[in-house]
PDB file of C-alpha atoms in Angstrom:
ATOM      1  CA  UNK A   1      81.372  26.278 179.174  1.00 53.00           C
ATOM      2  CA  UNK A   2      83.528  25.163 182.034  1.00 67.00           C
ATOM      3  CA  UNK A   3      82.089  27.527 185.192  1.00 83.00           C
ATOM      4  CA  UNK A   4      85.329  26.120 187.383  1.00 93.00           C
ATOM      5  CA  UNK A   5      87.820  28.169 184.997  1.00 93.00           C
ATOM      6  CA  UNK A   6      85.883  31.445 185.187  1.00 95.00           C
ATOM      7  CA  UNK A   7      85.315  30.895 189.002  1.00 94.00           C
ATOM      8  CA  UNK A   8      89.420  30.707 189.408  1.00 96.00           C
ATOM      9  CA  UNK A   9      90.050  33.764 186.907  1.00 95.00           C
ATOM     10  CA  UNK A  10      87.985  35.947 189.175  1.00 94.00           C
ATOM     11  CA  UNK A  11      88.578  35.023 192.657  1.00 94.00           C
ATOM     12  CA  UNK A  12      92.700  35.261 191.650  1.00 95.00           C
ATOM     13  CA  UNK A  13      94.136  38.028 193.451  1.00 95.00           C
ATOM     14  CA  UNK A  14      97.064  39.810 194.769  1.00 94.00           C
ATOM     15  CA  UNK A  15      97.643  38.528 197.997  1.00 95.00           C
ATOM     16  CA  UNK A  16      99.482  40.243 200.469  1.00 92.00           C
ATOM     17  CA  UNK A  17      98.504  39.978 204.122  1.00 91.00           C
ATOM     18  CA  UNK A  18      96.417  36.339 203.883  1.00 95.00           C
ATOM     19  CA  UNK A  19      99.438  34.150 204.017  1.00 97.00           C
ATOM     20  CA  UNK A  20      99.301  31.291 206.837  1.00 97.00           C
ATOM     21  CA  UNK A  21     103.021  30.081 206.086  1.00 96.00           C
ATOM     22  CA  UNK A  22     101.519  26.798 206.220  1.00 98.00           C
ATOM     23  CA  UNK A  23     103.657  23.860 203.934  1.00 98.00           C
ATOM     24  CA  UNK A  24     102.862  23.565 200.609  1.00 98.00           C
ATOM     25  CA  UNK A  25     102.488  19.300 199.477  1.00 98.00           C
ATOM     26  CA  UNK A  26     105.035  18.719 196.958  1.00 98.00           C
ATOM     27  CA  UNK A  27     102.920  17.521 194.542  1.00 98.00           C
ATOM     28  CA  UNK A  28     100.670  20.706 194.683  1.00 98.00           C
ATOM     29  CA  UNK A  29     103.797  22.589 193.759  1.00 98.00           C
ATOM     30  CA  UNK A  30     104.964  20.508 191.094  1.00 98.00           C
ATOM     31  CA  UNK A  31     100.982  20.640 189.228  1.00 98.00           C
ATOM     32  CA  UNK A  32     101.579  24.386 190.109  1.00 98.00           C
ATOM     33  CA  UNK A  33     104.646  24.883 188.154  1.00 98.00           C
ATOM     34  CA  UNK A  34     103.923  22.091 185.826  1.00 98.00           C
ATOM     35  CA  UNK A  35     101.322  24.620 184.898  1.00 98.00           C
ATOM     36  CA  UNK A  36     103.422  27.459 184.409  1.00 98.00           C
ATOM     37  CA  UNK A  37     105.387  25.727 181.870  1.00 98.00           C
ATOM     38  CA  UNK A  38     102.916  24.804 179.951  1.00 98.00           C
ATOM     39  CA  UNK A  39     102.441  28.338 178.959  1.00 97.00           C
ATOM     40  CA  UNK A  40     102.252  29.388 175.369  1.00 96.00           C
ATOM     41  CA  UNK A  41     105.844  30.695 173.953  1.00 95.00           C
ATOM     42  CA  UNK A  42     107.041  32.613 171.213  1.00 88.00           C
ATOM     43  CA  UNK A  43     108.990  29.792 168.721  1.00 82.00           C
ATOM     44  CA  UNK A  44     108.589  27.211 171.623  1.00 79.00           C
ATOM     45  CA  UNK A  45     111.159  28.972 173.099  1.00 85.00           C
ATOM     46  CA  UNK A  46     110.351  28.346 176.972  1.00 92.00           C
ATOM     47  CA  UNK A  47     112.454  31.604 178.028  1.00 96.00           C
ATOM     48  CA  UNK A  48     111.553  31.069 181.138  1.00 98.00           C
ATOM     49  CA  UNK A  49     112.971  29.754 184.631  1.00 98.00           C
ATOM     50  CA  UNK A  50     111.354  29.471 188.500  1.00 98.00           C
ATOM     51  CA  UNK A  51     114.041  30.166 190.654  1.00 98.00           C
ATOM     52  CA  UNK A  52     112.047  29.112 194.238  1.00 98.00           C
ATOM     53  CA  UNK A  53     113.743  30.830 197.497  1.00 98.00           C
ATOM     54  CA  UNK A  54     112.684  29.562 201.012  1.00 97.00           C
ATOM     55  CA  UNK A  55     116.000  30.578 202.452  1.00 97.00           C
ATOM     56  CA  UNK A  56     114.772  32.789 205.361  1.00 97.00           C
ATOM     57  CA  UNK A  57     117.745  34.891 205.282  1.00 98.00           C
ATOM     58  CA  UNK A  58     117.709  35.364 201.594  1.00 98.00           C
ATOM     59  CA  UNK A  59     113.777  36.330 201.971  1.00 97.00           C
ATOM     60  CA  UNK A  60     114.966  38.803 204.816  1.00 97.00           C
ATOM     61  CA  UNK A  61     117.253  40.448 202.544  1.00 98.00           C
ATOM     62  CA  UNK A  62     114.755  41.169 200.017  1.00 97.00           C
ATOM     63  CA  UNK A  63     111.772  41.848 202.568  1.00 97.00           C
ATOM     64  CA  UNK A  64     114.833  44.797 203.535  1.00 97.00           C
ATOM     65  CA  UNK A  65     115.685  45.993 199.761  1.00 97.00           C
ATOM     66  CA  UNK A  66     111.546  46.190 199.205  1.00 96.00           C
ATOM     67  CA  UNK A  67     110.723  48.687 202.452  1.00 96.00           C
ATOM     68  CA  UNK A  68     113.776  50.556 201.109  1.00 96.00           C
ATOM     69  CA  UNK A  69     111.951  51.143 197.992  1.00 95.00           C
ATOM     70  CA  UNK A  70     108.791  51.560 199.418  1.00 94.00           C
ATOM     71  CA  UNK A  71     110.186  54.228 201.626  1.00 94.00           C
ATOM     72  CA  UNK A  72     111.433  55.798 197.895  1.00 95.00           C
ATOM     73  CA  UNK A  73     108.101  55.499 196.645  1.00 94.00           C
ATOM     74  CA  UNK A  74     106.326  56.903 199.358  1.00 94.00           C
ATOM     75  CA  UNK A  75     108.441  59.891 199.278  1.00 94.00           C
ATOM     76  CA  UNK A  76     107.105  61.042 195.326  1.00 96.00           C
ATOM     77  CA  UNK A  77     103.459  61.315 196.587  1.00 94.00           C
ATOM     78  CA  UNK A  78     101.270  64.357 197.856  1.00 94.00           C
ATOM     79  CA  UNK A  79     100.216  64.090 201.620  1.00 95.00           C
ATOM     80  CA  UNK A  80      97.031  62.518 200.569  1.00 93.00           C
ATOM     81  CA  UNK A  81      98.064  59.864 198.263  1.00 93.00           C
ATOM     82  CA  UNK A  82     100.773  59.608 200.948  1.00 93.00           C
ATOM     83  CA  UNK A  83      98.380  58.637 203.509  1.00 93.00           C
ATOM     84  CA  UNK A  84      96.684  56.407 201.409  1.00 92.00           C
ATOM     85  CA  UNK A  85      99.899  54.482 200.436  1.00 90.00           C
ATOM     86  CA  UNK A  86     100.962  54.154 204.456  1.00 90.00           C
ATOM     87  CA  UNK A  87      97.819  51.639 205.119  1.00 89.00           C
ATOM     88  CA  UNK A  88      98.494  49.766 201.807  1.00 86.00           C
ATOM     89  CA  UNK A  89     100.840  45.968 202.516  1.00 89.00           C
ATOM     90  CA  UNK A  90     102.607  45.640 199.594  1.00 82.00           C
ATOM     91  CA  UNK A  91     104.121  42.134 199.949  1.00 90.00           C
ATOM     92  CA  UNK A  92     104.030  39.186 201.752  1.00 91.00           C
ATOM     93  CA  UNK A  93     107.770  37.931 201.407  1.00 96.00           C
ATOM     94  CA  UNK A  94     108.417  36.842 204.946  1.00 94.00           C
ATOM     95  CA  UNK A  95     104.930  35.796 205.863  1.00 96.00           C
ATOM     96  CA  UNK A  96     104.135  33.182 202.732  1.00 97.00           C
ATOM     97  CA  UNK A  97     105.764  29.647 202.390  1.00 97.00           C
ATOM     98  CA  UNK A  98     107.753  30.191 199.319  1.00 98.00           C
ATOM     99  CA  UNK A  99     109.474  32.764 196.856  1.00 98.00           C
ATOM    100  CA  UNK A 100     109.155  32.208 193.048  1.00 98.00           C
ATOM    101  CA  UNK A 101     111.763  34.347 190.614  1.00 98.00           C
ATOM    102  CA  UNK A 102     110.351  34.012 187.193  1.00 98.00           C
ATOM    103  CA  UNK A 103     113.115  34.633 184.990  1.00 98.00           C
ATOM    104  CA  UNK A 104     113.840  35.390 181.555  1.00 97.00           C
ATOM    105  CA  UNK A 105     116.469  34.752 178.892  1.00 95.00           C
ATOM    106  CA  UNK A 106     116.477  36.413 175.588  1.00 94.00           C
ATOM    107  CA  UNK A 107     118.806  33.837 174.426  1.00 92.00           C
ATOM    108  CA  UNK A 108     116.729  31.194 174.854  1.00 92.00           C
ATOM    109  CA  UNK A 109     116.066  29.822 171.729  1.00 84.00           C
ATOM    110  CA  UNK A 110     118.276  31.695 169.787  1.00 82.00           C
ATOM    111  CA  UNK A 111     119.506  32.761 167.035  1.00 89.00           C
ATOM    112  CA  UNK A 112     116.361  32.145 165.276  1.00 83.00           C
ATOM    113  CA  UNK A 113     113.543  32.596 167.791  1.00 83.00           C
ATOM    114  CA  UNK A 114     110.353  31.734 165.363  1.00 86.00           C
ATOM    115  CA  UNK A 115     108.253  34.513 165.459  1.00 81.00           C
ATOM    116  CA  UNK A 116     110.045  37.144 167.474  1.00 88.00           C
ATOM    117  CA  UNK A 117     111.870  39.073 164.425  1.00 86.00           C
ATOM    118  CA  UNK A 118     109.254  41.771 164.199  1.00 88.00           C
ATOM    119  CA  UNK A 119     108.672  42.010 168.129  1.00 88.00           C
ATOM    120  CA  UNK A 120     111.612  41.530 170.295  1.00 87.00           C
ATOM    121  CA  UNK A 121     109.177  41.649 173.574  1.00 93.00           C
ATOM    122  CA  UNK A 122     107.733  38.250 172.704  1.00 91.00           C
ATOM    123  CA  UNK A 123     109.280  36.594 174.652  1.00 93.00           C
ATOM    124  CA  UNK A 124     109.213  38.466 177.971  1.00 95.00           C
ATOM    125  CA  UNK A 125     105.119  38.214 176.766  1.00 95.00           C
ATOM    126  CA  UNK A 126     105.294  34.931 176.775  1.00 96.00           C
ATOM    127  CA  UNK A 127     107.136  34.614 180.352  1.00 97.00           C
ATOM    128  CA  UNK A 128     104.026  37.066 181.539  1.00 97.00           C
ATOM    129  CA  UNK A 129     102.111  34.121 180.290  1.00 98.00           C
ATOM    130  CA  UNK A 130     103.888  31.600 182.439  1.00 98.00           C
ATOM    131  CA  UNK A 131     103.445  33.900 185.346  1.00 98.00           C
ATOM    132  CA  UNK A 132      99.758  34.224 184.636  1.00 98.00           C
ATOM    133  CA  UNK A 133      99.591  30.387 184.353  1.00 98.00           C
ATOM    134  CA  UNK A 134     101.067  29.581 187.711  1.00 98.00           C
ATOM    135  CA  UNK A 135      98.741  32.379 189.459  1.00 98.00           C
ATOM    136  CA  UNK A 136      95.605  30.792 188.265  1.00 98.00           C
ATOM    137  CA  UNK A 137      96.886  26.998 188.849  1.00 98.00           C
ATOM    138  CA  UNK A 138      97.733  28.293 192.401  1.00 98.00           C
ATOM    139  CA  UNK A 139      94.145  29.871 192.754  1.00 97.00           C
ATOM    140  CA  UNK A 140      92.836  26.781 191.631  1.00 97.00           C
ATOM    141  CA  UNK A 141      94.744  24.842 194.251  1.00 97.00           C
ATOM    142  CA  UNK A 142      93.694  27.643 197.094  1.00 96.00           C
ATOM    143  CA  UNK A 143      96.981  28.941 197.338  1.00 98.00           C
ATOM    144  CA  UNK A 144      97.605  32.618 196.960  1.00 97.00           C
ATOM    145  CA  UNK A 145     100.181  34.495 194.623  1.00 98.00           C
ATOM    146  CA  UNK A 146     101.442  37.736 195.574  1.00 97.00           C
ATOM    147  CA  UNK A 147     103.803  39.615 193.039  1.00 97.00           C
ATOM    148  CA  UNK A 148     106.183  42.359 194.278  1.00 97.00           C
ATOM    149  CA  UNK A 149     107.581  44.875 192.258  1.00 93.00           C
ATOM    150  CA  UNK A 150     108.992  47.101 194.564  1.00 94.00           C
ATOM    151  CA  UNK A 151     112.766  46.126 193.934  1.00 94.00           C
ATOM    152  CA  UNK A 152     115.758  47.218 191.596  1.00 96.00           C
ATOM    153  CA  UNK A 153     116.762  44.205 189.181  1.00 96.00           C
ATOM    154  CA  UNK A 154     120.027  44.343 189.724  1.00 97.00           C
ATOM    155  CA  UNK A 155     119.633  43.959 193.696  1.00 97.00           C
ATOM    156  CA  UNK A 156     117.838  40.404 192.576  1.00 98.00           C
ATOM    157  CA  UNK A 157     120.434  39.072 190.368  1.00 98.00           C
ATOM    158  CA  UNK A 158     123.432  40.131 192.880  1.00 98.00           C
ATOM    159  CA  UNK A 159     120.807  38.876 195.744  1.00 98.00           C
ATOM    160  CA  UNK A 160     120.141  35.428 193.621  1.00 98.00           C
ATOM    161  CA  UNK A 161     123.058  34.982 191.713  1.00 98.00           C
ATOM    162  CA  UNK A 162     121.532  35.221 188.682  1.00 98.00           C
ATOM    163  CA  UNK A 163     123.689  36.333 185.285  1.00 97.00           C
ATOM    164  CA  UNK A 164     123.522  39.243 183.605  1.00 95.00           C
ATOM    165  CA  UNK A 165     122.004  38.292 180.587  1.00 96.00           C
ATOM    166  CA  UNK A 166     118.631  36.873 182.274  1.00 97.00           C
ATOM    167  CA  UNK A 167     116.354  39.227 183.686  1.00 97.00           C
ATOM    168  CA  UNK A 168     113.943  38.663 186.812  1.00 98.00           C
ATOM    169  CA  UNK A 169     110.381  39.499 185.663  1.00 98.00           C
ATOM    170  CA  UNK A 170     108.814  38.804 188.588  1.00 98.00           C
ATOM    171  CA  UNK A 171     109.024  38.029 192.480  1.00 98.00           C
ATOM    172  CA  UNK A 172     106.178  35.949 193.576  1.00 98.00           C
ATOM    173  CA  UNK A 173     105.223  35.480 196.944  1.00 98.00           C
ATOM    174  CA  UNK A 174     103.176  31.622 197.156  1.00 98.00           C
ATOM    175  CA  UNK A 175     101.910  29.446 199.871  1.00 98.00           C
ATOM    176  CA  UNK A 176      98.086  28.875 201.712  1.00 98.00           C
ATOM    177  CA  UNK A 177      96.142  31.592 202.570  1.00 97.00           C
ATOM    178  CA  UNK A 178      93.079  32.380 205.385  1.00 96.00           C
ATOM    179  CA  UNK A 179      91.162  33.299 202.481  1.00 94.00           C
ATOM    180  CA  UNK A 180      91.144  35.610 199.536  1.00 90.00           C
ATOM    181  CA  UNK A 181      89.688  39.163 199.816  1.00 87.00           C
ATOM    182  CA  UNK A 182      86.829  39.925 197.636  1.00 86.00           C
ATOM    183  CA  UNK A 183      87.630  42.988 196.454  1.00 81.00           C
ATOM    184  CA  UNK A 184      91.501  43.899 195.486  1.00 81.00           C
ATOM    185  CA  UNK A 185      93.346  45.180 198.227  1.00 79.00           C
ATOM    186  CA  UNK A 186      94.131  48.686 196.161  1.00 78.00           C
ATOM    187  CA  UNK A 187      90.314  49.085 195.646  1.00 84.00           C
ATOM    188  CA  UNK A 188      89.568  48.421 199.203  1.00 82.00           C
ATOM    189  CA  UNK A 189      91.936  50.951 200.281  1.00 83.00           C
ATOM    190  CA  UNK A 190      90.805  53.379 197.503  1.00 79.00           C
ATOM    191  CA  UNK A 191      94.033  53.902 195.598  1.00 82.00           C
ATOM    192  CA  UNK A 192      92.487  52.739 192.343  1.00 85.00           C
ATOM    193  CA  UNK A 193      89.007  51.398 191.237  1.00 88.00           C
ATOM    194  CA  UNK A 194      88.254  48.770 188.571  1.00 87.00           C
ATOM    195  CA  UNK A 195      86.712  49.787 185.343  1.00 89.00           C
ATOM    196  CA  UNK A 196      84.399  48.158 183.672  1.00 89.00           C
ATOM    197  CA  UNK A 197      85.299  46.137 180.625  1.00 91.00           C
ATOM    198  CA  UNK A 198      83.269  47.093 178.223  1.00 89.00           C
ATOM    199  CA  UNK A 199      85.621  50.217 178.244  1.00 89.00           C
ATOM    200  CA  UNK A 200      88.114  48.858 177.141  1.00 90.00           C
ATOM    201  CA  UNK A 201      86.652  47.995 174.005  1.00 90.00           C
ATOM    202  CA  UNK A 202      87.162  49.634 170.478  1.00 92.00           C
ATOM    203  CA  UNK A 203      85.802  48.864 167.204  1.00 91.00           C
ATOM    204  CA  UNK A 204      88.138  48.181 164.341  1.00 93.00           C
ATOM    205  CA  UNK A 205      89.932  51.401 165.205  1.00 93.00           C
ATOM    206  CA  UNK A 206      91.204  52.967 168.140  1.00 92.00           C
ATOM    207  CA  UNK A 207      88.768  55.612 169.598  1.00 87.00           C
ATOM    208  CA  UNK A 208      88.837  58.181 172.357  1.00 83.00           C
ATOM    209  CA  UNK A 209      87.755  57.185 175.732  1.00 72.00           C
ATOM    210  CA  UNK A 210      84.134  58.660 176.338  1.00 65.00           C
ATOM    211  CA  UNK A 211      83.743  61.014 179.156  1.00 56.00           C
TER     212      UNK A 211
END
């Protein structure tokens, strides 16, 4: 049992307010997203693309769009989740090194994607799997990987360029960190707390949560 690999799955985290903007060496980058590649994929089909933005005033734009939809956000919750949400960083856009868009394309592969008749979603699983690829090759590297979801695809594709027909799955936020938190930042700030896994556990049917 390799102790390295569960070490790196549970020190990964969302990082948001860690990032040194320190320079990331090329080659850590490339063994980063060489990892990400080498994700699983429905039919071999590789849907996937890393679109990586260090243009400052591209970065500015979409540090803007986000706090616009944080501000949205923020406005659907009761004064106490409110208050909760206000001390909560939800991205590190300006302050890490790089951007990575991980994108899709449902084309990719096509017509006959092997193994995607039955489930169209494969393939935007299997660009998940990509994503969760990079994160841990990062963690393993001690860089930190931040992934926003505060934004409007079609702000992202006008913002990026990117054609209609691909979709932008994720924004990730990458570069060195001061450290990584031990706890997640939403559990620390007591918007949600983890549960164990044991759970989220059923035997050969689905059953009722207990409690």
């Amino acid at each position: 049992m390799s102790s390295q690999l569960y070490d790196v799955i549970h020190r990964r985290r969302d990082v948001r307010g860690q990032f040194t903007g320190a320079p990331i060496p090329p080659a850590v980058l490339d063994r980063v997203l060489a990892a990400a590649h080498a994700a699983p994929s429905v039919g071999l089909s590789q849907p996937w693309d890393f679109i990586l933005v260090s243009d400052e005033t591209t970065r500015a734009a979409f540090h803007d769009h986000v706090q616009q939809e944080r501000a949205t956000f923020a406005s659907t919750l009761d004064p106490g989740a409110a208050a909760t949400f206000s001390k909560i960083k939800i991205e590190g856009v300006r302050e890490s090194t790089l951007s990575v868009v991980v994108t899709y394309d449902p084309d990719r592969g096509s017509p006959a994607v092997l193994g995607r008749h039955a489930i169209a979603d494969a393939g935007l699983y299997s660009v998940c799997l990509a994503i969760q690829n990079l994160w841990l090759a990062a963690t393993a590297e001690n860089l930190g990987v931040g992934w926003v979801s505060f934004y409007r695809e079609p702000f992202v594709q006008d913002l990026l360029g990117i054609p209609a027909t691909i979709r932008p799955v994720a924004w990730l936020c990458l570069g060195p960190v001061t450290h990584l938190e031990h706890t997640p930042d939403l559990e620390r700030h007591g918007w949600r707390h983890r549960t164990p896994w044991q759970s989220a556990v059923h035997e050969n049917r689905w059953s009722p949560p207990v409690g």
